[in-house]
Short mmCIF file of C-alpha atoms in Angstrom, two decimals:
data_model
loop_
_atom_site.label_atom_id
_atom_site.label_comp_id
_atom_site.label_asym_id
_atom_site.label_seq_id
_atom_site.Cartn_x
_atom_site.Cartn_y
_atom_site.Cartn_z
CA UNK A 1064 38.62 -28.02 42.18
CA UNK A 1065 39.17 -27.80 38.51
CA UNK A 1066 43.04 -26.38 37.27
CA UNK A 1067 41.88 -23.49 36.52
CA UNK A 1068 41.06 -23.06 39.87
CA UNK A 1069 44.14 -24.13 40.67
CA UNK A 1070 46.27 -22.15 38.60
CA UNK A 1071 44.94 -19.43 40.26
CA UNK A 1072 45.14 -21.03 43.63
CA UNK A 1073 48.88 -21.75 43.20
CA UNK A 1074 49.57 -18.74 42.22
CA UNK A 1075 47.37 -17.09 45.55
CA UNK A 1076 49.59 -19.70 47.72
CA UNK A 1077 52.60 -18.59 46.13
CA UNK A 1078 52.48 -14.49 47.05
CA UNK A 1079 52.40 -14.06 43.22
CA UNK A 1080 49.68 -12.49 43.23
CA UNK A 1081 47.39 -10.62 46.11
CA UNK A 1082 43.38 -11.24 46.04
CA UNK A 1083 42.00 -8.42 47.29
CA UNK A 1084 37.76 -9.84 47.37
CA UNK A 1085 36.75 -8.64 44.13
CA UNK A 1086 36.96 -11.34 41.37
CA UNK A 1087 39.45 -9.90 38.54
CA UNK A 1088 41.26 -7.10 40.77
CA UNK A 1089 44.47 -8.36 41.97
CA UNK A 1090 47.90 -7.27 43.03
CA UNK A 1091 51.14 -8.67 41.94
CA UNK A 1092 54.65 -9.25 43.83
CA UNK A 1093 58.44 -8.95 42.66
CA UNK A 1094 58.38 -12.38 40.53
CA UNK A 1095 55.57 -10.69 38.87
CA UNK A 1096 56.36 -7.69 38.29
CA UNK A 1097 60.06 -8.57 37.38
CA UNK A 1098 58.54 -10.49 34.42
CA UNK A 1099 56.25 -7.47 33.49
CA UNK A 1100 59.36 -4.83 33.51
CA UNK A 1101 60.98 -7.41 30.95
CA UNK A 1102 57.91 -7.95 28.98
CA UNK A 1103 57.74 -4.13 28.73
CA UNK A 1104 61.95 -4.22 27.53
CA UNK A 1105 60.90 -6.95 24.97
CA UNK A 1106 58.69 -4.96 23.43
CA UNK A 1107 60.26 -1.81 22.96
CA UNK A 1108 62.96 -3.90 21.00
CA UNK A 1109 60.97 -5.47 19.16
CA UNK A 1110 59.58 -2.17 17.99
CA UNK A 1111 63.06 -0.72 17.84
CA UNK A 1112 63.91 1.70 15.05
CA UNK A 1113 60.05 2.11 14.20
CA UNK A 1114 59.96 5.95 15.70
CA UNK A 1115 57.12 5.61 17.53
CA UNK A 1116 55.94 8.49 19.34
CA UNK A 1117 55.44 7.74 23.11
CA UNK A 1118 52.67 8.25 25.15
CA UNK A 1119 51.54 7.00 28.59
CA UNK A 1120 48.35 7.36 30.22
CA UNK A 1121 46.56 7.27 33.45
CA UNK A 1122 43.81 4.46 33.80
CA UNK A 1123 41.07 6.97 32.86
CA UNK A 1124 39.74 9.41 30.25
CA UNK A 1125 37.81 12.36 29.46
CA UNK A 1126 34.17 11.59 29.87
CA UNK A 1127 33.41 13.63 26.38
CA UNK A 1128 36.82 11.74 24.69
CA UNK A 1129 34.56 8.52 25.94
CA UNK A 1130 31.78 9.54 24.33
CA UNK A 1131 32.68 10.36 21.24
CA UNK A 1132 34.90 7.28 20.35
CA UNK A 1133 31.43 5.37 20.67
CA UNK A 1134 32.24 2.50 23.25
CA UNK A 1135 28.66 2.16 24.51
CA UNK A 1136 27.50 1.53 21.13
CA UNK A 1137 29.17 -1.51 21.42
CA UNK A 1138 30.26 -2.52 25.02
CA UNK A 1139 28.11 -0.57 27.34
CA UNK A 1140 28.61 -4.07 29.63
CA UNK A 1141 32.26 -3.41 30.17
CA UNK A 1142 32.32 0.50 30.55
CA UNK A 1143 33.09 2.00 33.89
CA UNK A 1144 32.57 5.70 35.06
CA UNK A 1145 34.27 7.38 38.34
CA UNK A 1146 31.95 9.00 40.40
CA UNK A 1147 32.54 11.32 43.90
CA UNK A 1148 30.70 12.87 46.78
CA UNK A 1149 30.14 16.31 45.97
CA UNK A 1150 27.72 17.29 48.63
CA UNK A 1151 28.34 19.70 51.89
CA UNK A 1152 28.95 18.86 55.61
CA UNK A 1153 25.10 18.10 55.84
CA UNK A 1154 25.21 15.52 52.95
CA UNK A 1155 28.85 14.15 54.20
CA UNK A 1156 26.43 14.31 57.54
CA UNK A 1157 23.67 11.72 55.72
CA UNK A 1158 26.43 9.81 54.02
CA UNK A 1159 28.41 8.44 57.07
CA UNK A 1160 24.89 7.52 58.85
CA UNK A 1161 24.06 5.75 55.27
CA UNK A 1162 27.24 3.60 55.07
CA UNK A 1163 27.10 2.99 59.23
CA UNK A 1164 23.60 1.26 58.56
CA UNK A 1165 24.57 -0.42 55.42
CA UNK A 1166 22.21 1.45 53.20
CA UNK A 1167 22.54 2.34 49.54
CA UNK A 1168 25.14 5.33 49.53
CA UNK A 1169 26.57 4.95 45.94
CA UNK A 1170 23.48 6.54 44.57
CA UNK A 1171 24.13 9.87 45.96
CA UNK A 1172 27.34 9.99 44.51
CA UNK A 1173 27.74 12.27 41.33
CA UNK A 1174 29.58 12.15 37.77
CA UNK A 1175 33.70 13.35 37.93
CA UNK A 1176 33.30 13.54 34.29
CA UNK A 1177 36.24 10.86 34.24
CA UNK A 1178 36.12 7.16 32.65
CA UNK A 1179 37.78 4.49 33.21
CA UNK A 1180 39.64 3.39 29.88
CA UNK A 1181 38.53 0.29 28.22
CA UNK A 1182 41.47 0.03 25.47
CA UNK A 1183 44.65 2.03 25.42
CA UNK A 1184 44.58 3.44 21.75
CA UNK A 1185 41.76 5.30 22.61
CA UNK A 1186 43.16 7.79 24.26
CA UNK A 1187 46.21 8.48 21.01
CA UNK A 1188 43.24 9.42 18.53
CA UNK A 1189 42.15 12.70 20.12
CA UNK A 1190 45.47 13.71 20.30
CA UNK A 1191 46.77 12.98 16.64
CA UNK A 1192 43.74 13.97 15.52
CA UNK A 1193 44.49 17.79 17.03
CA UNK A 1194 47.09 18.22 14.90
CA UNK A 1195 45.59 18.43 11.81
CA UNK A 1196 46.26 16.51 8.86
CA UNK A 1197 48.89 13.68 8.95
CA UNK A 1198 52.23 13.83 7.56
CA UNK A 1199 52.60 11.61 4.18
CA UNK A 1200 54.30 8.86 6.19
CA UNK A 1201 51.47 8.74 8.38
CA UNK A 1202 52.12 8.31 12.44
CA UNK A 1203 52.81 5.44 14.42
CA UNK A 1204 52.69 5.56 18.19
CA UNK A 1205 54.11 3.65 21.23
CA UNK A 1206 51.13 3.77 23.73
CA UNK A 1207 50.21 1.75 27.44
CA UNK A 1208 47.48 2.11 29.85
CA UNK A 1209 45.80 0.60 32.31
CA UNK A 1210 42.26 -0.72 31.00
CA UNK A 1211 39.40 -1.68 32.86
CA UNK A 1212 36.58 -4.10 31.75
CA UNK A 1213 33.42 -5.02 33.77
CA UNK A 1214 34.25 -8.52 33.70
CA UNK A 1215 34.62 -10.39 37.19
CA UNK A 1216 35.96 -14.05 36.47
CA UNK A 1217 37.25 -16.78 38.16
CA UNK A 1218 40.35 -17.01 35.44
CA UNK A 1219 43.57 -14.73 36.35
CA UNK A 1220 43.63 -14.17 32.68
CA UNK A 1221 40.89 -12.05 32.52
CA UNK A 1222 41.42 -9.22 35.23
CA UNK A 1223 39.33 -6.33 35.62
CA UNK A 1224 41.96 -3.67 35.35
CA UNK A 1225 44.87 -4.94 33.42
CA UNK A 1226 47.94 -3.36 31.79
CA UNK A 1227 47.30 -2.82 27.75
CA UNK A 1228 50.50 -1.72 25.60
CA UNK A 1229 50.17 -1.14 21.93
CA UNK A 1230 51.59 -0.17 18.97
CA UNK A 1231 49.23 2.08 16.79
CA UNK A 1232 49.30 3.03 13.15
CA UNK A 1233 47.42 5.94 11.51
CA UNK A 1234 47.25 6.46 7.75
CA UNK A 1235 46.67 5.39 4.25
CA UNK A 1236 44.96 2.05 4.04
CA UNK A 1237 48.31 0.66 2.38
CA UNK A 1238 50.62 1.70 5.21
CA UNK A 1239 48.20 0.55 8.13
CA UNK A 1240 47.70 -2.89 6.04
CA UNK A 1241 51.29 -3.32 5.47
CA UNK A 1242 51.71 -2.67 9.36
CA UNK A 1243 49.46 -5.04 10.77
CA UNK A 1244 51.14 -8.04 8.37
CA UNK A 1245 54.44 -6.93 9.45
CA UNK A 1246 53.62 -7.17 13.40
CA UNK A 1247 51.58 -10.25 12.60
CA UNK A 1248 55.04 -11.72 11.75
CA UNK A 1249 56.78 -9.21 14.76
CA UNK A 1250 54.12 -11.11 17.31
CA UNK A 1251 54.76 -14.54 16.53
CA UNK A 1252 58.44 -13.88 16.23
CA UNK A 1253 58.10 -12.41 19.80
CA UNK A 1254 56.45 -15.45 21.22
CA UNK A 1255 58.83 -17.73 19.68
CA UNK A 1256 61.36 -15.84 21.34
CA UNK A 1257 59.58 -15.91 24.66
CA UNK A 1258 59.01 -20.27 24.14
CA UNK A 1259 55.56 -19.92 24.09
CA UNK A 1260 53.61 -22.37 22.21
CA UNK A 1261 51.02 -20.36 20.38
CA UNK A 1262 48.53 -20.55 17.53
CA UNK A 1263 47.08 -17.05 15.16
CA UNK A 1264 43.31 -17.35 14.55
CA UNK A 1265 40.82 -15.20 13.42
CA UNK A 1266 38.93 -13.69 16.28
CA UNK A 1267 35.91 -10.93 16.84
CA UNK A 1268 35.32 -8.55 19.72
CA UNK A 1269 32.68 -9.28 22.39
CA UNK A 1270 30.18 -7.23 21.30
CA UNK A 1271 27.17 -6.29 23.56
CA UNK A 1272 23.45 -7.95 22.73
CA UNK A 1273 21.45 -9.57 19.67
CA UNK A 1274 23.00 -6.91 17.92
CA UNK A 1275 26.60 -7.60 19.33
CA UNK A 1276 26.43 -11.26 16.94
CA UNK A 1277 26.00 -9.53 13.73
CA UNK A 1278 28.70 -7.13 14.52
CA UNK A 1279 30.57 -10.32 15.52
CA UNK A 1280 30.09 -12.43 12.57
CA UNK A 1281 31.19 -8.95 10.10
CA UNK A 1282 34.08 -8.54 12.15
CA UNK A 1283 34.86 -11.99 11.31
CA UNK A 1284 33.95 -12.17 7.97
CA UNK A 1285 36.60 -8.90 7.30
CA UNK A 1286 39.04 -10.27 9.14
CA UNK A 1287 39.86 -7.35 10.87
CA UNK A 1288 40.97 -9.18 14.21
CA UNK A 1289 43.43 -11.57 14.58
CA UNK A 1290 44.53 -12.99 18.07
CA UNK A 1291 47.83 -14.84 19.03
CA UNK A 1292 46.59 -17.59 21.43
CA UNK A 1293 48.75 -18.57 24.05
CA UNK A 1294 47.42 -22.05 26.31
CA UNK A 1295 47.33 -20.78 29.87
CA UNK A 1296 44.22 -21.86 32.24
CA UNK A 1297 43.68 -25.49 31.91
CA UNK A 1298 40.63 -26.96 30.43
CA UNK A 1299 39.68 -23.93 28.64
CA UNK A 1300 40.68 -23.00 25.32
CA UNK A 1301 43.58 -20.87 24.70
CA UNK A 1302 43.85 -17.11 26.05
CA UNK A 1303 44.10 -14.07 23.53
CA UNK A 1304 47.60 -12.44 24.49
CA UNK A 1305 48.32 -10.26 21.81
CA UNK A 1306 45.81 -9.00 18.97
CA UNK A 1307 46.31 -7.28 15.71
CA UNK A 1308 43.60 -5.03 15.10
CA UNK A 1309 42.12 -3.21 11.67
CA UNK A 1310 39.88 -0.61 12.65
CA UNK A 1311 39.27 0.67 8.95
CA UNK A 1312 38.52 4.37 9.24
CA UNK A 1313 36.22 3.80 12.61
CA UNK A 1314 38.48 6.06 14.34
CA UNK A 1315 39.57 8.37 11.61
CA UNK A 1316 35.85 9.18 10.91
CA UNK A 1317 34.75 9.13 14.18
CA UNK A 1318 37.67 12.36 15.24
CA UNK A 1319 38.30 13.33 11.37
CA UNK A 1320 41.82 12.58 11.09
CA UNK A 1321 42.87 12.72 7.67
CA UNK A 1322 45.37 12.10 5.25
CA UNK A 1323 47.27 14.43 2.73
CA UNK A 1324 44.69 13.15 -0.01
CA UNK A 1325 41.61 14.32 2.10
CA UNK A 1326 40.16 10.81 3.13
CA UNK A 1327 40.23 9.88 6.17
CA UNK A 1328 42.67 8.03 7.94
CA UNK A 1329 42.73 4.44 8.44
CA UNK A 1330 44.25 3.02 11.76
CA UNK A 1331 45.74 -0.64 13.36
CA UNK A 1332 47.05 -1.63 16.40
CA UNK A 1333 48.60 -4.21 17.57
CA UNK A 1334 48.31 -5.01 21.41
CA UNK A 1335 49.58 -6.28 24.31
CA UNK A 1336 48.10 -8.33 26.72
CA UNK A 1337 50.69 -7.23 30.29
CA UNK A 1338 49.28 -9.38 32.65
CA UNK A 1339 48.44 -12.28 29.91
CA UNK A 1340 51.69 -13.01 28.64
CA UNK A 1341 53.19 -12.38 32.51
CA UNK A 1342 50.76 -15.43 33.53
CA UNK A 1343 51.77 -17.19 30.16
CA UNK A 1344 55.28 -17.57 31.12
CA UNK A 1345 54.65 -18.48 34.65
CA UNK A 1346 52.49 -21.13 32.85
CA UNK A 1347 54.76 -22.66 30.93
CA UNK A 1348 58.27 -21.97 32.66
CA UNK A 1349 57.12 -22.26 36.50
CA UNK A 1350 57.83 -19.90 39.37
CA UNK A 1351 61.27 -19.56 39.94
CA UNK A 1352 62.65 -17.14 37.01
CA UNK A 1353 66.05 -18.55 37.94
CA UNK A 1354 65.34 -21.62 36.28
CA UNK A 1355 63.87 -20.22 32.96
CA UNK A 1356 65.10 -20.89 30.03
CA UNK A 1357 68.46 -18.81 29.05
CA UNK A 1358 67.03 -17.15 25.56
CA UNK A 1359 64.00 -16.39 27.65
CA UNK A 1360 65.81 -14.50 30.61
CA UNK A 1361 68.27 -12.68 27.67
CA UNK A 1362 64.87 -11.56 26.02
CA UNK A 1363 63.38 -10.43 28.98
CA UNK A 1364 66.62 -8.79 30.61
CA UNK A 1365 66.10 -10.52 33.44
CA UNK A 1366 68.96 -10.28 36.42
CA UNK B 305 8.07 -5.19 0.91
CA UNK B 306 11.21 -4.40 -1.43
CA UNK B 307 10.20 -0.71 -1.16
CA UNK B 308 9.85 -0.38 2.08
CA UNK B 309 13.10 -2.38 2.96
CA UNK B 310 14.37 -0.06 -0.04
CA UNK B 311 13.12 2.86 2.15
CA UNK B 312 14.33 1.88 5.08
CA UNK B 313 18.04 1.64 3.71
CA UNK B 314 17.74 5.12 2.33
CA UNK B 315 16.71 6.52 5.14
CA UNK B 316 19.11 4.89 7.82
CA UNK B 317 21.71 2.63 5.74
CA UNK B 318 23.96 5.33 4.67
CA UNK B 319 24.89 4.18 1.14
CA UNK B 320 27.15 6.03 -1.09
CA UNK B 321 24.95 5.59 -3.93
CA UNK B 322 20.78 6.51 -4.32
CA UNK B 323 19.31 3.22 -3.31
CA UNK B 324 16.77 3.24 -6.25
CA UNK B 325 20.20 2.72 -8.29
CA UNK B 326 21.13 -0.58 -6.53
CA UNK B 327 20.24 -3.92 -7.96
CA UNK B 328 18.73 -6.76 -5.68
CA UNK B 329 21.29 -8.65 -5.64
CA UNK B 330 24.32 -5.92 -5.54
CA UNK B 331 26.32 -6.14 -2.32
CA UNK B 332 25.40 -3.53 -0.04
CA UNK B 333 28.59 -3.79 1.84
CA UNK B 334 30.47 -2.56 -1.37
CA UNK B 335 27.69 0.17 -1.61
CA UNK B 336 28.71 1.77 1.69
CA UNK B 337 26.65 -0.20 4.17
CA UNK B 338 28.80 -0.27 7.72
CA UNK B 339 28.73 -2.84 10.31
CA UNK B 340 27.05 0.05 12.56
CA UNK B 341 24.55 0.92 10.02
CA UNK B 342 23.77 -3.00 9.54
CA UNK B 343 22.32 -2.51 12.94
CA UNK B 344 20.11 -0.04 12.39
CA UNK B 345 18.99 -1.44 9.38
CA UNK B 346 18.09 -4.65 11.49
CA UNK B 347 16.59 -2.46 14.18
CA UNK B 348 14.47 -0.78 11.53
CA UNK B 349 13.42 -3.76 9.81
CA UNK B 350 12.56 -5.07 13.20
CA UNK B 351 10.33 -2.27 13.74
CA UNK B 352 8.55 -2.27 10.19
CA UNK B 353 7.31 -5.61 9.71
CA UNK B 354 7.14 -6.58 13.27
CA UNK B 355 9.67 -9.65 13.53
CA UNK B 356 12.88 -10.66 14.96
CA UNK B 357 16.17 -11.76 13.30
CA UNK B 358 17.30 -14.83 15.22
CA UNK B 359 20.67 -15.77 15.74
CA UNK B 360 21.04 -17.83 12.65
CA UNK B 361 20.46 -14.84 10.84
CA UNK B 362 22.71 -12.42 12.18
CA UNK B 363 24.86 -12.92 9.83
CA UNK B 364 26.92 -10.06 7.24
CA UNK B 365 25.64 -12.62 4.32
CA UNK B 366 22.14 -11.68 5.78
CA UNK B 367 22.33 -8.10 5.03
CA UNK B 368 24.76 -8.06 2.02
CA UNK B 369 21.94 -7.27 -0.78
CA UNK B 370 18.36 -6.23 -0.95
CA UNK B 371 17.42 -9.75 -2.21
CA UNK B 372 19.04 -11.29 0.62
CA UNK B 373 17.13 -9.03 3.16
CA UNK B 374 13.93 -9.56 0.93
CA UNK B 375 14.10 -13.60 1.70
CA UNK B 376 15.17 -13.19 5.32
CA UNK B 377 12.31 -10.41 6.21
CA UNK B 378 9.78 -13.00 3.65
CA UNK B 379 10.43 -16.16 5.96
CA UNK B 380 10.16 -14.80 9.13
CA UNK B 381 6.72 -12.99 8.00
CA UNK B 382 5.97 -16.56 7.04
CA UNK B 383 7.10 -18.30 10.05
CA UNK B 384 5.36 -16.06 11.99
CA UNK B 385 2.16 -16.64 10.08
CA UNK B 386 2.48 -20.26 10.32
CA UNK B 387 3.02 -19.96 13.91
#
């Protein structure tokens, strides 16, 4: 058994957190949890006195919100859509005979023109967008949603539905710059706070196919993505907890937000990894939250 | 060949300026050339001269001028040949 294995075996043995047969879809107990509530404290301080707007979301979207933001053009592999039985008591009829001799019955179900989100800004841009164009200081919201990513592993880093909280700018390239160098600072400050050893590198998205490496290696080569890299499964590298994000004006051309000058809006986010950072600190300060450091229970809130 | 790559980013590379403008070795990135339309242009290029960018050459260096295209699409006519 390797340790990554066995992180995730110790932390199985431990009631931390429930398996449930599906690699990547898990369910957490108290210990957990109480770490996630003061993750979720942490950062609204450290985004204290910013003004953010907040907004919470379910774990899904509007099909034709989905489709526009143009996800499949780049991760059709992680994308998933909700579908439901639609059919009458002669098709409910041919469905229970279908699932009582173990045949194919997914096929038969149809599109609830909902999606399952795959990053929690996604849902914000619609939204500002709607209101026409932004105000000279631009917006900055306070966003979290659940995320899902087609993505069965082995690691308890990388679930399949996770918890994503971010902070998102929108407007002039100067002000959503100036933001993502300010939270790059904010971020590491944060883990420092947290006594997390961490590193900042460069990083690109996984993009789908042959394609997916050009994309990749331009994402790179702009450094638009930067990752703060926290050591948590043994034996593999280091896992992505937080990222700081430059989107350019992807979003604000893709739902024509625009600022007071008539070009259109630039965004940035910076975002955090729930269930990441929650395995981080079990990492590195053990199971009993009793015995964590002091600065790291004060940070937290915990008790 | 540098017409019809010339062509081909007119018709799908969405520059900012007419492509007959831009030198061979002016960066297409600064002449409005996205990430997403550095796909299709791949895609396209694919298509026209029958070939396949490997890895090695998915890079944004790659695609940043027409001369740069012009060498890439020129060696893997010529390995392909030689094959």
């Amino acid at each position: 058994m390797d340790m990554q294995t066995s992180f995730r075996t110790r932390l199985i043995a431990e009631g931390i957190l429930f398996p449930t047969g599906v690699d990547g879809l898990f369910g957490r107990n108290g210990t957990f949890e109480a770490v996630y509530d003061g993750l979720e404290h942490a950062i609204t301080n450290f985004g204290r006195g910013s003004g953010a707007e907040v907004m919470r979301f379910p774990p899904a979207m509007a099909q034709t919100t989905f489709e526009k933001s143009g996800y499949m053009k780049n991760f059709p592999h992680f994308a998933g859509t909700v579908h439901c039985f639609c059919g009458d008591d002669r098709a409910h009829h041919a469905l229970m005979g279908q699932m009582e001799r173990g045949e194919d019955w997914m096929g038969k179900q149809e599109p609830a023109d909902i999606v399952l989100t795959p990053a929690a800004c996604y849902a914000v841009y619609p939204i500002v967008a709607k209101r026409g164009v932004l105000a000279d200081a631009g917006h900055l919201v306070d966003v979290a949603s659940y995320c899902f990513r087609h993505e069965p592993s082995l690691e308890p880093t990388r679930m399949q539905l996770f918890r994503m909280r971010e902070y998102v700018r929108i407007g002039t390239p100067a002000q959503v710059l100036a933001f993502r160098e300010e939270w790059m600072e904010r971020g590491q400050a944060f883990a420092t706070s947290l006594e997390l050893p961490f590193e900042v590198d460069v990083a690109n998205d996984p993009f789908f196919g042959r394609a997916g490496k050009l994309m990749a290696d331009s994402q790179r080569m702009q450094n638009l993505k930067f990752e703060l890299l926290i050591p948590v499964n043994d034996g593999a590298g280091p896992t992505a907890c937080l990222s700081f994000n430059y989107h350019m004006s992807y979003f604000g051309d893709t739902w024509d937000m625009r600022t007071p000058d008539g070009n259109a809006a630039q965004t940035a986010c910076v975002a955090f990894g729930m269930e990441r950072l929650v395995l981080a600190l079990l990492r590195h300060h053990g199971f009993d939250l009793d015995q964590w450091p002091a600065g790291v229970r004060e940070t937290l809130a915990l008790r | 060949m540098e017409q019809q790559i010339r062509d081909i980013l007119a018709e799908v590379g969405g520059l900012v300026v007419p492509v007959g403008q831009v030198k061979l070795d002016q960066d297409l990135f600064a002449a409005g050339l996205t990430s997403f339309a550095t796909v299709t242009v791949m895609l396209a290029l694919e298509e026209a001269f029958d070939l396949e960018f490997p890895d090695r050459l998915m890079t944004r260096a790659t695609f940043g001028s027409i001369a740069t295209l012009l060498a890439a699409v020129t060696e893997l006519k010529g390995d392909r040949v030689a094959a």
